[in-house]
PDB file of C-alpha atoms in Angstrom:
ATOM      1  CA  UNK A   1       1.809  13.282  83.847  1.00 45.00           C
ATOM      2  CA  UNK A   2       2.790  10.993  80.878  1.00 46.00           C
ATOM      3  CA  UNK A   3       0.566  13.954  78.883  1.00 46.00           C
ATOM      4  CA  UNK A   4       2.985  16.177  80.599  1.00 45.00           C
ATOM      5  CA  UNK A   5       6.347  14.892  79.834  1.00 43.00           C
ATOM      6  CA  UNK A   6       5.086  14.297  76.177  1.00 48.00           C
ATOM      7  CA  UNK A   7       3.901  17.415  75.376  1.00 46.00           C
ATOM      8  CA  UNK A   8       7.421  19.131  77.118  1.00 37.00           C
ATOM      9  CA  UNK A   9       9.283  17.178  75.137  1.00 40.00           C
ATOM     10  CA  UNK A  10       7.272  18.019  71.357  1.00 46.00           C
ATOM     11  CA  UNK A  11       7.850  22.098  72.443  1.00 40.00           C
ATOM     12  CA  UNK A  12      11.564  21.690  73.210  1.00 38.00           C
ATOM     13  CA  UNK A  13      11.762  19.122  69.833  1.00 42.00           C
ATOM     14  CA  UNK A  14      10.448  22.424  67.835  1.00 42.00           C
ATOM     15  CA  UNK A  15      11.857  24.733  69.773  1.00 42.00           C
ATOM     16  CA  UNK A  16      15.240  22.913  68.922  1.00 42.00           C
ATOM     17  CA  UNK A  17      14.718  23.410  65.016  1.00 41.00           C
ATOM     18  CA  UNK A  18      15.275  26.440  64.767  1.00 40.00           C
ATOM     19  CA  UNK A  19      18.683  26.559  66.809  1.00 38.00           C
ATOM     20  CA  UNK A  20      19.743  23.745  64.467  1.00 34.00           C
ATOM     21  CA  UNK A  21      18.818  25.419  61.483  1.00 34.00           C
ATOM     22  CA  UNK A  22      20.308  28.729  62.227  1.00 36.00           C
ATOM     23  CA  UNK A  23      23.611  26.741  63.477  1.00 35.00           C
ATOM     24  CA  UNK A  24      23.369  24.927  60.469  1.00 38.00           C
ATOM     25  CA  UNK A  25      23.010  28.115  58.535  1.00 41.00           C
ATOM     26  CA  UNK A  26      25.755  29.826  59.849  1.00 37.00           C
ATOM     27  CA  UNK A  27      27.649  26.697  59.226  1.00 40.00           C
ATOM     28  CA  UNK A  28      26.867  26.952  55.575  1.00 42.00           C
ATOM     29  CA  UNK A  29      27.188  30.440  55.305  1.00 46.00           C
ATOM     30  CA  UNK A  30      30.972  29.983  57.000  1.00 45.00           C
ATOM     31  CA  UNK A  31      31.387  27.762  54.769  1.00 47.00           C
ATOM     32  CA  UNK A  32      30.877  29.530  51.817  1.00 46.00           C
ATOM     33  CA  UNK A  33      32.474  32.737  53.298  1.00 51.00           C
ATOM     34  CA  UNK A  34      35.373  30.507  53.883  1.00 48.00           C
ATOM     35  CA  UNK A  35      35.206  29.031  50.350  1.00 47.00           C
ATOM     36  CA  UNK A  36      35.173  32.420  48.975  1.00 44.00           C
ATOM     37  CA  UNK A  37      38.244  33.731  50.901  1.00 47.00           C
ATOM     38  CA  UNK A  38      40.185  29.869  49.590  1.00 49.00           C
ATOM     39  CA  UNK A  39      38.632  30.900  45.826  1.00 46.00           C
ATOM     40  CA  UNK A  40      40.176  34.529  46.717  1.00 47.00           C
ATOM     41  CA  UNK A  41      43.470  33.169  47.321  1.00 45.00           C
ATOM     42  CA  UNK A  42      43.915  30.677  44.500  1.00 45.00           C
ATOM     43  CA  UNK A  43      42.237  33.472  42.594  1.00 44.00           C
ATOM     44  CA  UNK A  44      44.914  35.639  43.704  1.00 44.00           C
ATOM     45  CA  UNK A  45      48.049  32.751  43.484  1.00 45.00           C
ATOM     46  CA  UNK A  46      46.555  32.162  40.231  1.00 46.00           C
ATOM     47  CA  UNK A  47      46.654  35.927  38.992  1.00 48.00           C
ATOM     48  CA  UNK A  48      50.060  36.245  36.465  1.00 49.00           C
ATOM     49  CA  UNK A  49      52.189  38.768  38.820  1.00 44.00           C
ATOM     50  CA  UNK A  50      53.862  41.432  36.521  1.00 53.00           C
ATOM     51  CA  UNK A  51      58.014  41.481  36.886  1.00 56.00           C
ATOM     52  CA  UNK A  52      58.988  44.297  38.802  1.00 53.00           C
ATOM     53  CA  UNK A  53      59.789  46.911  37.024  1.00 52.00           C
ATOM     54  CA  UNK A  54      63.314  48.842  37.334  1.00 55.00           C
ATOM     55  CA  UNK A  55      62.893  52.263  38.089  1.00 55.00           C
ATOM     56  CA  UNK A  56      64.990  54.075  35.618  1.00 59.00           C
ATOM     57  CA  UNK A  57      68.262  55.846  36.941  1.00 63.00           C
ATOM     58  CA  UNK A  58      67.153  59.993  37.525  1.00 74.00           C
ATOM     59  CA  UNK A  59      69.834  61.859  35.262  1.00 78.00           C
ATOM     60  CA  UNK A  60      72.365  64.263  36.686  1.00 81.00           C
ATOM     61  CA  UNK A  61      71.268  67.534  37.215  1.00 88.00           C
ATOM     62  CA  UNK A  62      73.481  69.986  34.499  1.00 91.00           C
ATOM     63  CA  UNK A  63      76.639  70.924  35.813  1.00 94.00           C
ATOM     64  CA  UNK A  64      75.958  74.786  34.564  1.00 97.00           C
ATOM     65  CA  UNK A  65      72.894  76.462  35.327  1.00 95.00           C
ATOM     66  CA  UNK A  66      73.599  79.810  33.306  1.00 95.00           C
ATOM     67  CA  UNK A  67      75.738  81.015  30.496  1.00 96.00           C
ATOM     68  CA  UNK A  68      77.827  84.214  30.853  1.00 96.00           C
ATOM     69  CA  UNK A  69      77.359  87.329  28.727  1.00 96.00           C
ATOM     70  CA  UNK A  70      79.413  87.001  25.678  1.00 97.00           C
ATOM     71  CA  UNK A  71      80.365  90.109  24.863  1.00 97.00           C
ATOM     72  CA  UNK A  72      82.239  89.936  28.355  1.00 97.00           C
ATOM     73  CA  UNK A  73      83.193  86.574  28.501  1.00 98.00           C
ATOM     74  CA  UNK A  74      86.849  87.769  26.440  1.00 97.00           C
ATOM     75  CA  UNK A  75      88.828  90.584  27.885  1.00 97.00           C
ATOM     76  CA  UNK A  76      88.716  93.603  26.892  1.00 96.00           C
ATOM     77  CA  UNK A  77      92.573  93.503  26.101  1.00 97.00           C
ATOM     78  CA  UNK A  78      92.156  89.954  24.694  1.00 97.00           C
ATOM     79  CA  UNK A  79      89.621  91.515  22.216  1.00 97.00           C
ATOM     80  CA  UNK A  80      92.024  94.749  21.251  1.00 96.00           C
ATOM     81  CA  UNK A  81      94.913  92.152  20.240  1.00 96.00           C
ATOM     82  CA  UNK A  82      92.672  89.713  17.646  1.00 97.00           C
ATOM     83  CA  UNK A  83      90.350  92.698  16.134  1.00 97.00           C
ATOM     84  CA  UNK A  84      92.172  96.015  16.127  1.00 94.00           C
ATOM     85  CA  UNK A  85      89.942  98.874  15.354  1.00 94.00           C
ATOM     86  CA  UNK A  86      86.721  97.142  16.563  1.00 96.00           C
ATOM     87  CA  UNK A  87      83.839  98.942  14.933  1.00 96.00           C
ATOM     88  CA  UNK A  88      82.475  97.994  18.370  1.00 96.00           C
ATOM     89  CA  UNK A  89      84.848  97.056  21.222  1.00 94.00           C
ATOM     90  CA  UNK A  90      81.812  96.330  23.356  1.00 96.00           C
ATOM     91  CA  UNK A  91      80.544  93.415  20.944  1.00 97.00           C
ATOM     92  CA  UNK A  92      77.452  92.882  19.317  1.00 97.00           C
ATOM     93  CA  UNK A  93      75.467  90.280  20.969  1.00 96.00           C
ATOM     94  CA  UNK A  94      73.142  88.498  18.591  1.00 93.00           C
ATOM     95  CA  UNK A  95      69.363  87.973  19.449  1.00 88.00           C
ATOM     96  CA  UNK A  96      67.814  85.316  20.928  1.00 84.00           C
ATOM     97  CA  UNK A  97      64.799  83.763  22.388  1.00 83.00           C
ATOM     98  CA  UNK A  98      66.300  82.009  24.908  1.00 87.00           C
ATOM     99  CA  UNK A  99      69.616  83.522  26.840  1.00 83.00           C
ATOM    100  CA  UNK A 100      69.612  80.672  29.256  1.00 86.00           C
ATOM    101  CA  UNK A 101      70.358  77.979  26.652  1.00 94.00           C
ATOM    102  CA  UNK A 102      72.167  80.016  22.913  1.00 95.00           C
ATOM    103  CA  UNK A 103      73.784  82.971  23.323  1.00 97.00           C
ATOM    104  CA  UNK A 104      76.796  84.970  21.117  1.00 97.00           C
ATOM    105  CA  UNK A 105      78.762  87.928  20.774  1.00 98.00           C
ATOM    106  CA  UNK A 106      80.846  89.432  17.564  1.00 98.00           C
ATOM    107  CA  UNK A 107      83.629  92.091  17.069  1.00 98.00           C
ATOM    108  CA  UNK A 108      85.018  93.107  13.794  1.00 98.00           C
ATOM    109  CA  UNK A 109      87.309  95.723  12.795  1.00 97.00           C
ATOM    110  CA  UNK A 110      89.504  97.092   9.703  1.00 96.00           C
ATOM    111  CA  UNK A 111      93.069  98.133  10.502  1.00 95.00           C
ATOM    112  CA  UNK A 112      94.149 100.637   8.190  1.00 93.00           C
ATOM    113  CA  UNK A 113      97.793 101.196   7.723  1.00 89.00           C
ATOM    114  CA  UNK A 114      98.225 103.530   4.714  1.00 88.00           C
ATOM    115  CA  UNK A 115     100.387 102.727   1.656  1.00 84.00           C
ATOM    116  CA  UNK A 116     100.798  99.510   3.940  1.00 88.00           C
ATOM    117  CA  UNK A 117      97.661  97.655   3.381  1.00 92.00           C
ATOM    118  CA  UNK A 118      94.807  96.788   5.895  1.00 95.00           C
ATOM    119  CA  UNK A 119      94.020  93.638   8.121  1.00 96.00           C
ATOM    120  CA  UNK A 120      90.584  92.755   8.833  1.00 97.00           C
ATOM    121  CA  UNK A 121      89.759  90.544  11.163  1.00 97.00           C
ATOM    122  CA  UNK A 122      86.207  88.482  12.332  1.00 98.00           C
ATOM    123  CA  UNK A 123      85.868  87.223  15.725  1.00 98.00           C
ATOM    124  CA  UNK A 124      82.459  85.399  16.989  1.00 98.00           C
ATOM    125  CA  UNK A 125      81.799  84.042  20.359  1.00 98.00           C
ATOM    126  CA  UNK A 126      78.957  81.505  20.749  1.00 98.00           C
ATOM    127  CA  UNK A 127      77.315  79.558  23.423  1.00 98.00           C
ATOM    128  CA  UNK A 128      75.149  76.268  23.234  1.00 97.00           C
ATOM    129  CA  UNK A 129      73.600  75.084  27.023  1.00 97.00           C
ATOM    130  CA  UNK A 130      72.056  71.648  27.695  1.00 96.00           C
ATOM    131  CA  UNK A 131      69.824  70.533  29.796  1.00 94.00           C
ATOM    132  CA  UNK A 132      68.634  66.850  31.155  1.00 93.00           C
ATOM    133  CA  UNK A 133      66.069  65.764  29.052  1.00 89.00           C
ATOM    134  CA  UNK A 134      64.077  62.169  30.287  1.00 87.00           C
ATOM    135  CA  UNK A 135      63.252  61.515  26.371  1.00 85.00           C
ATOM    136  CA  UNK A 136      66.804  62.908  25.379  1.00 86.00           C
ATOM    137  CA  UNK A 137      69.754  61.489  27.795  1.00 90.00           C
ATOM    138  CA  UNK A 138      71.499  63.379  30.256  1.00 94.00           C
ATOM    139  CA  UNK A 139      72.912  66.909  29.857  1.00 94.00           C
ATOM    140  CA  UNK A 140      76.795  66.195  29.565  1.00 95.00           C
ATOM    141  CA  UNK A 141      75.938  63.175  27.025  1.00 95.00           C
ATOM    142  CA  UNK A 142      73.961  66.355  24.823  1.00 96.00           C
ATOM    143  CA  UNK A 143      76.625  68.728  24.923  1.00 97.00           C
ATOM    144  CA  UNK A 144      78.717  65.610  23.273  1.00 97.00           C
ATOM    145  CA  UNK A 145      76.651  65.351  20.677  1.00 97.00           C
ATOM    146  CA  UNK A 146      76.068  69.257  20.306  1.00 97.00           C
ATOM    147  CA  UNK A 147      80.268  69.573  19.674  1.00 98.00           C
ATOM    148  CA  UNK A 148      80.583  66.997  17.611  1.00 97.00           C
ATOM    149  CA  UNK A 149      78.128  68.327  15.124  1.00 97.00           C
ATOM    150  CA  UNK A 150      79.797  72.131  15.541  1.00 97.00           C
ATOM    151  CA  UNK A 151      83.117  70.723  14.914  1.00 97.00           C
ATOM    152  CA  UNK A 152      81.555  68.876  11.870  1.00 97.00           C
ATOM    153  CA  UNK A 153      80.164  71.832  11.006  1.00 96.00           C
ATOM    154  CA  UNK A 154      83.872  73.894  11.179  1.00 96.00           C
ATOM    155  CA  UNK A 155      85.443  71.647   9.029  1.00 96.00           C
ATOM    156  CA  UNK A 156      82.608  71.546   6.215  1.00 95.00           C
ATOM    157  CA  UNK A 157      81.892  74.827   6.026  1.00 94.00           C
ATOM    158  CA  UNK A 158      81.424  76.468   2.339  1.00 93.00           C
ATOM    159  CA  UNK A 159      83.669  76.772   0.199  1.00 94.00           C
ATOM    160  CA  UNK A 160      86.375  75.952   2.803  1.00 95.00           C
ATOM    161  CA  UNK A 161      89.966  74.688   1.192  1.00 95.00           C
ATOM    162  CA  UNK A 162      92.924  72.542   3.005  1.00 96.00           C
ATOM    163  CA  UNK A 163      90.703  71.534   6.418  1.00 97.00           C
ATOM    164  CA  UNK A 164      93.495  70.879   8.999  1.00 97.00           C
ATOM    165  CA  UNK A 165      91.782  69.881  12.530  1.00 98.00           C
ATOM    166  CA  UNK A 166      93.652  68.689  15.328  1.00 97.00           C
ATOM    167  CA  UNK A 167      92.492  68.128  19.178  1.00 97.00           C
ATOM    168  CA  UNK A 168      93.262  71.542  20.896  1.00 97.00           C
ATOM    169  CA  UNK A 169      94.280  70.230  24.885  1.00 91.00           C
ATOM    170  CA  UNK A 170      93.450  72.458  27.944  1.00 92.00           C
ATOM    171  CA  UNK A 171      89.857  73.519  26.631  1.00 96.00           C
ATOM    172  CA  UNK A 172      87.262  72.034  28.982  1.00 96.00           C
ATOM    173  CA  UNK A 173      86.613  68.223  28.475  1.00 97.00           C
ATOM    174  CA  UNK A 174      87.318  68.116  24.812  1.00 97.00           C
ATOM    175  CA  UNK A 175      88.198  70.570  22.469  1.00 98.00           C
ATOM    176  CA  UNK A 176      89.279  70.649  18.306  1.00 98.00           C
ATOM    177  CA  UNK A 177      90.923  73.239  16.317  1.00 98.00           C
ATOM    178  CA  UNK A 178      89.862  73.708  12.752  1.00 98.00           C
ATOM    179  CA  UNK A 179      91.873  75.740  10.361  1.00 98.00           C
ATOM    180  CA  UNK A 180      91.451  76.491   6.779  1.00 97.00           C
ATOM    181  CA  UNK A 181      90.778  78.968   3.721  1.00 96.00           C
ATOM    182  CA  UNK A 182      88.475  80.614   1.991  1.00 95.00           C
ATOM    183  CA  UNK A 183      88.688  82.527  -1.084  1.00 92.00           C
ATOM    184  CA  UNK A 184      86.363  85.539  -1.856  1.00 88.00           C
ATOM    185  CA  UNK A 185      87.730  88.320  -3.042  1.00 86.00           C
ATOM    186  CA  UNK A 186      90.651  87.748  -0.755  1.00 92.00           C
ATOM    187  CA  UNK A 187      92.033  85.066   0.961  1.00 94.00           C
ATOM    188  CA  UNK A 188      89.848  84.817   4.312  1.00 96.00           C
ATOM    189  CA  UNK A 189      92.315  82.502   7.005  1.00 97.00           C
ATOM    190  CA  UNK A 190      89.885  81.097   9.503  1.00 97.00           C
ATOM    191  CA  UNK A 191      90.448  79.244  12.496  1.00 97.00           C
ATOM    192  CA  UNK A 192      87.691  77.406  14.453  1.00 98.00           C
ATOM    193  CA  UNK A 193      88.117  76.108  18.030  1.00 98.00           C
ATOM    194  CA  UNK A 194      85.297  74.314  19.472  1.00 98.00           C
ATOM    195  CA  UNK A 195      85.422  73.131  23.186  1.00 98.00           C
ATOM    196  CA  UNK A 196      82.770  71.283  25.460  1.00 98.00           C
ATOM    197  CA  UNK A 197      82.892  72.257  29.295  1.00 98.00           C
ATOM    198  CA  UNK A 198      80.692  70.195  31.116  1.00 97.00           C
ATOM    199  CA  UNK A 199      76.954  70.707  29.542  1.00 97.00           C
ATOM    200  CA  UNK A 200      78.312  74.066  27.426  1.00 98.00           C
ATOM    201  CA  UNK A 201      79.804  74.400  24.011  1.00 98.00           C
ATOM    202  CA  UNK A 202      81.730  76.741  23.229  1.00 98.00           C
ATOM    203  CA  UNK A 203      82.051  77.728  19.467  1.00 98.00           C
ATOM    204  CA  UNK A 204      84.947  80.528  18.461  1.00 98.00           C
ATOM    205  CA  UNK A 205      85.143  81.819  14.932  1.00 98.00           C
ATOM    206  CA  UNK A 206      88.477  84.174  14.154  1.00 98.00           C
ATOM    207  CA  UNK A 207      89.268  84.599  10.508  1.00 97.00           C
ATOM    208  CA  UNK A 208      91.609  87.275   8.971  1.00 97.00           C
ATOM    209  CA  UNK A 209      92.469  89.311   5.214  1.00 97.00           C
ATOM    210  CA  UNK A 210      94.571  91.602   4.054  1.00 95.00           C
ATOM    211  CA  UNK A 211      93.805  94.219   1.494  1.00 93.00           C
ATOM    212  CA  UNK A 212      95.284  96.820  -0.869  1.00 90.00           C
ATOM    213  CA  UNK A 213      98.994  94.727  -0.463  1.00 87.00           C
ATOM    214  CA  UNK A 214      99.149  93.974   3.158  1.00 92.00           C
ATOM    215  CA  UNK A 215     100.471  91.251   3.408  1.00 92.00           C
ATOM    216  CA  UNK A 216      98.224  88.139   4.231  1.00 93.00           C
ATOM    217  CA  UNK A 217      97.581  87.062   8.177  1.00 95.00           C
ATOM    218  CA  UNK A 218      99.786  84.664  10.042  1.00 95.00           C
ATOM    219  CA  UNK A 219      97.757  81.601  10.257  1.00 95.00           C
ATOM    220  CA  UNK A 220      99.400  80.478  12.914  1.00 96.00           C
ATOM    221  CA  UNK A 221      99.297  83.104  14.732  1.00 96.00           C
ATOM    222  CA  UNK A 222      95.508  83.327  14.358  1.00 97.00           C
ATOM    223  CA  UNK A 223      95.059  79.942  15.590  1.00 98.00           C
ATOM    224  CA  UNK A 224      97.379  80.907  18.717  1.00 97.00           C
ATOM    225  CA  UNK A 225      94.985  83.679  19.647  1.00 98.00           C
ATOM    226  CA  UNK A 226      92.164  81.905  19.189  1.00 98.00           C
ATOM    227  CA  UNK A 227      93.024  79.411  21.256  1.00 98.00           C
ATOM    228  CA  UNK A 228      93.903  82.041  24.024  1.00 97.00           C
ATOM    229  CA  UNK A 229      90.774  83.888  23.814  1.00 98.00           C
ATOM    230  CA  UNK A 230      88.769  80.180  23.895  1.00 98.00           C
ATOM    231  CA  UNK A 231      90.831  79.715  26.764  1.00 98.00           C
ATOM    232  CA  UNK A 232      88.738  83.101  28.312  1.00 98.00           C
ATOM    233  CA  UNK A 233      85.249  81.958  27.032  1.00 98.00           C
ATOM    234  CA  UNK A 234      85.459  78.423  28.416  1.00 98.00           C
ATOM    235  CA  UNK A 235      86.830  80.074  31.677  1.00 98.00           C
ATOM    236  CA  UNK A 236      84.079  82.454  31.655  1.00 98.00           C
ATOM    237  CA  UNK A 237      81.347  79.920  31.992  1.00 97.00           C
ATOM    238  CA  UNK A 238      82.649  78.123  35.572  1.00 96.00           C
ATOM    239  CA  UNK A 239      83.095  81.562  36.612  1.00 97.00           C
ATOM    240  CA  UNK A 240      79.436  82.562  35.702  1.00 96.00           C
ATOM    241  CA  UNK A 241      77.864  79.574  37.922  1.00 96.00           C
ATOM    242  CA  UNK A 242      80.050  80.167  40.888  1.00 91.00           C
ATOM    243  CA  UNK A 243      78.263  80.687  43.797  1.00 71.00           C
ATOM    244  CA  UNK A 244      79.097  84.464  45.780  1.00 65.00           C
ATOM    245  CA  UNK A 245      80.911  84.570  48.386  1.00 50.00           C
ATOM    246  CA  UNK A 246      78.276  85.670  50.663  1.00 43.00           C
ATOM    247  CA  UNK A 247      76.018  83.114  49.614  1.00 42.00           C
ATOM    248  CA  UNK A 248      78.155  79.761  50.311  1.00 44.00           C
ATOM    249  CA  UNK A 249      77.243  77.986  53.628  1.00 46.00           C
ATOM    250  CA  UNK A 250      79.421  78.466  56.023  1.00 46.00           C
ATOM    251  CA  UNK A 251      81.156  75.555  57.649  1.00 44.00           C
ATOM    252  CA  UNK A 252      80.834  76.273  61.981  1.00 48.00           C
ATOM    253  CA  UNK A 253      83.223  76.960  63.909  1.00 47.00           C
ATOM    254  CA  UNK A 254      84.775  73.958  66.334  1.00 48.00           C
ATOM    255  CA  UNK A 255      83.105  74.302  69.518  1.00 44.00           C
TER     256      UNK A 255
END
């Protein structure tokens, strides 16, 4: 019996090991798992955490999508008053790669009036279009930039004498009328008026001469039809990216 009780109690000693070594082991190995997760953490508390960074501000869509056609953005009338005798009443529209952003129109014209002399006159329509650019700034701030160069560029043109520029009012956003001379064979009076709408600039060239004793243009008067016919053009563009009619949602009716 005491064989017995002796023997019983060596097989449940060794049978015992191995549930003390595999609770021991998954102690350990919770251990370390545990260890790992703590080393994870102060790892991770540890790790230098990057400033959030502000998301930039997404620039305003452009104002104007499209530019109108030049050579129709002036009426017709408009364009019989500053050039009579257009060579071409319709305009000629000067090329370009890309109508969506540059496009322009011209009319010239000599007015012959016998032992009276002639009047020639120059008129030139442009367009300029800007878009958003990430890299660039916004389209509006662009279309600053792009008139203040063109009306720089008026008032330092070639061989141009007594520059007189002053802001023209009721053009768009911002506008400036440049007036001055040039002499060639003739005296060439030129007026200037540059205006920004929005994202557009609008550029419009009108000069004058008079030959064989006419007697030399009004430069006033040139200036005051320029300013009406800029008046058209920067008119022309609003009207250009209105939406139909048709096409506008409709608000319901009151139920």
């Amino acid at each position: 019996m005491h064989r017995s009780a002796s023997r019983l109690t060596r097989v449940l000693a060794c049978a015992a090991v191995p549930v003390i070594l595999t609770v021991a082991g998954c102690s350990s190995d919770s251990g370390k798992d545990s260890a790992a997760k703590d080393g994870d953490k102060k790892s991770g508390s540890a790790a230098p955490s990057k400033p959030g960074e502000k998301s930039k501000p997404e620039l305003e869509k452009a104002a104007f999508a499209t530019l109108p056609d030049p050579c129709k953005a002036v009426q017709a009338a408009t364009i019989d008053t500053l050039v009579p005798e257009a060579k071409d009443k319709n305009g000629t529209a000067t090329k370009s790669n890309d109508l969506a952003s540059r496009a322009s129109c011209s009319w010239n014209g000599l007015d012959e009036d016998g032992l009276k002399g002639s009047q020639y006159r120059w008129l030139s329509l442009s367009y300029f279009r800007n878009d958003s650019h990430a890299s660039l700034g916004s389209a509006n701030k662009r279309a600053e930039e792009q008139y203040k160069k063109q009306t720089e560029t008026a008032k330092t043109s070639e061989g141009a004498q007594n520059v007189k520029a002053e802001e023209a009012g009721g053009l768009g956003d911002q506008a400036t009328s440049v007036v001055y001379t040039v002499k060639k064979d003739v005296d060439f009076f030129n007026t200037s008026i540059v205006a920004r709408t929005q994202n557009v600039v609008v550029t419009l060239d009108y000069n004058g001469a008079a030959y064989e004793g006419a007697g030399a243009p009004d430069q006033a008067k040139l200036l005051q039809d320029a300013l009406a016919a800029a008046k058209e053009a920067v008119a022309a563009v609003e009207a250009a990216n209105k939406q139909p009619a048709e096409q506008q949602p409709q608000t319901p009716a009151p139920q």
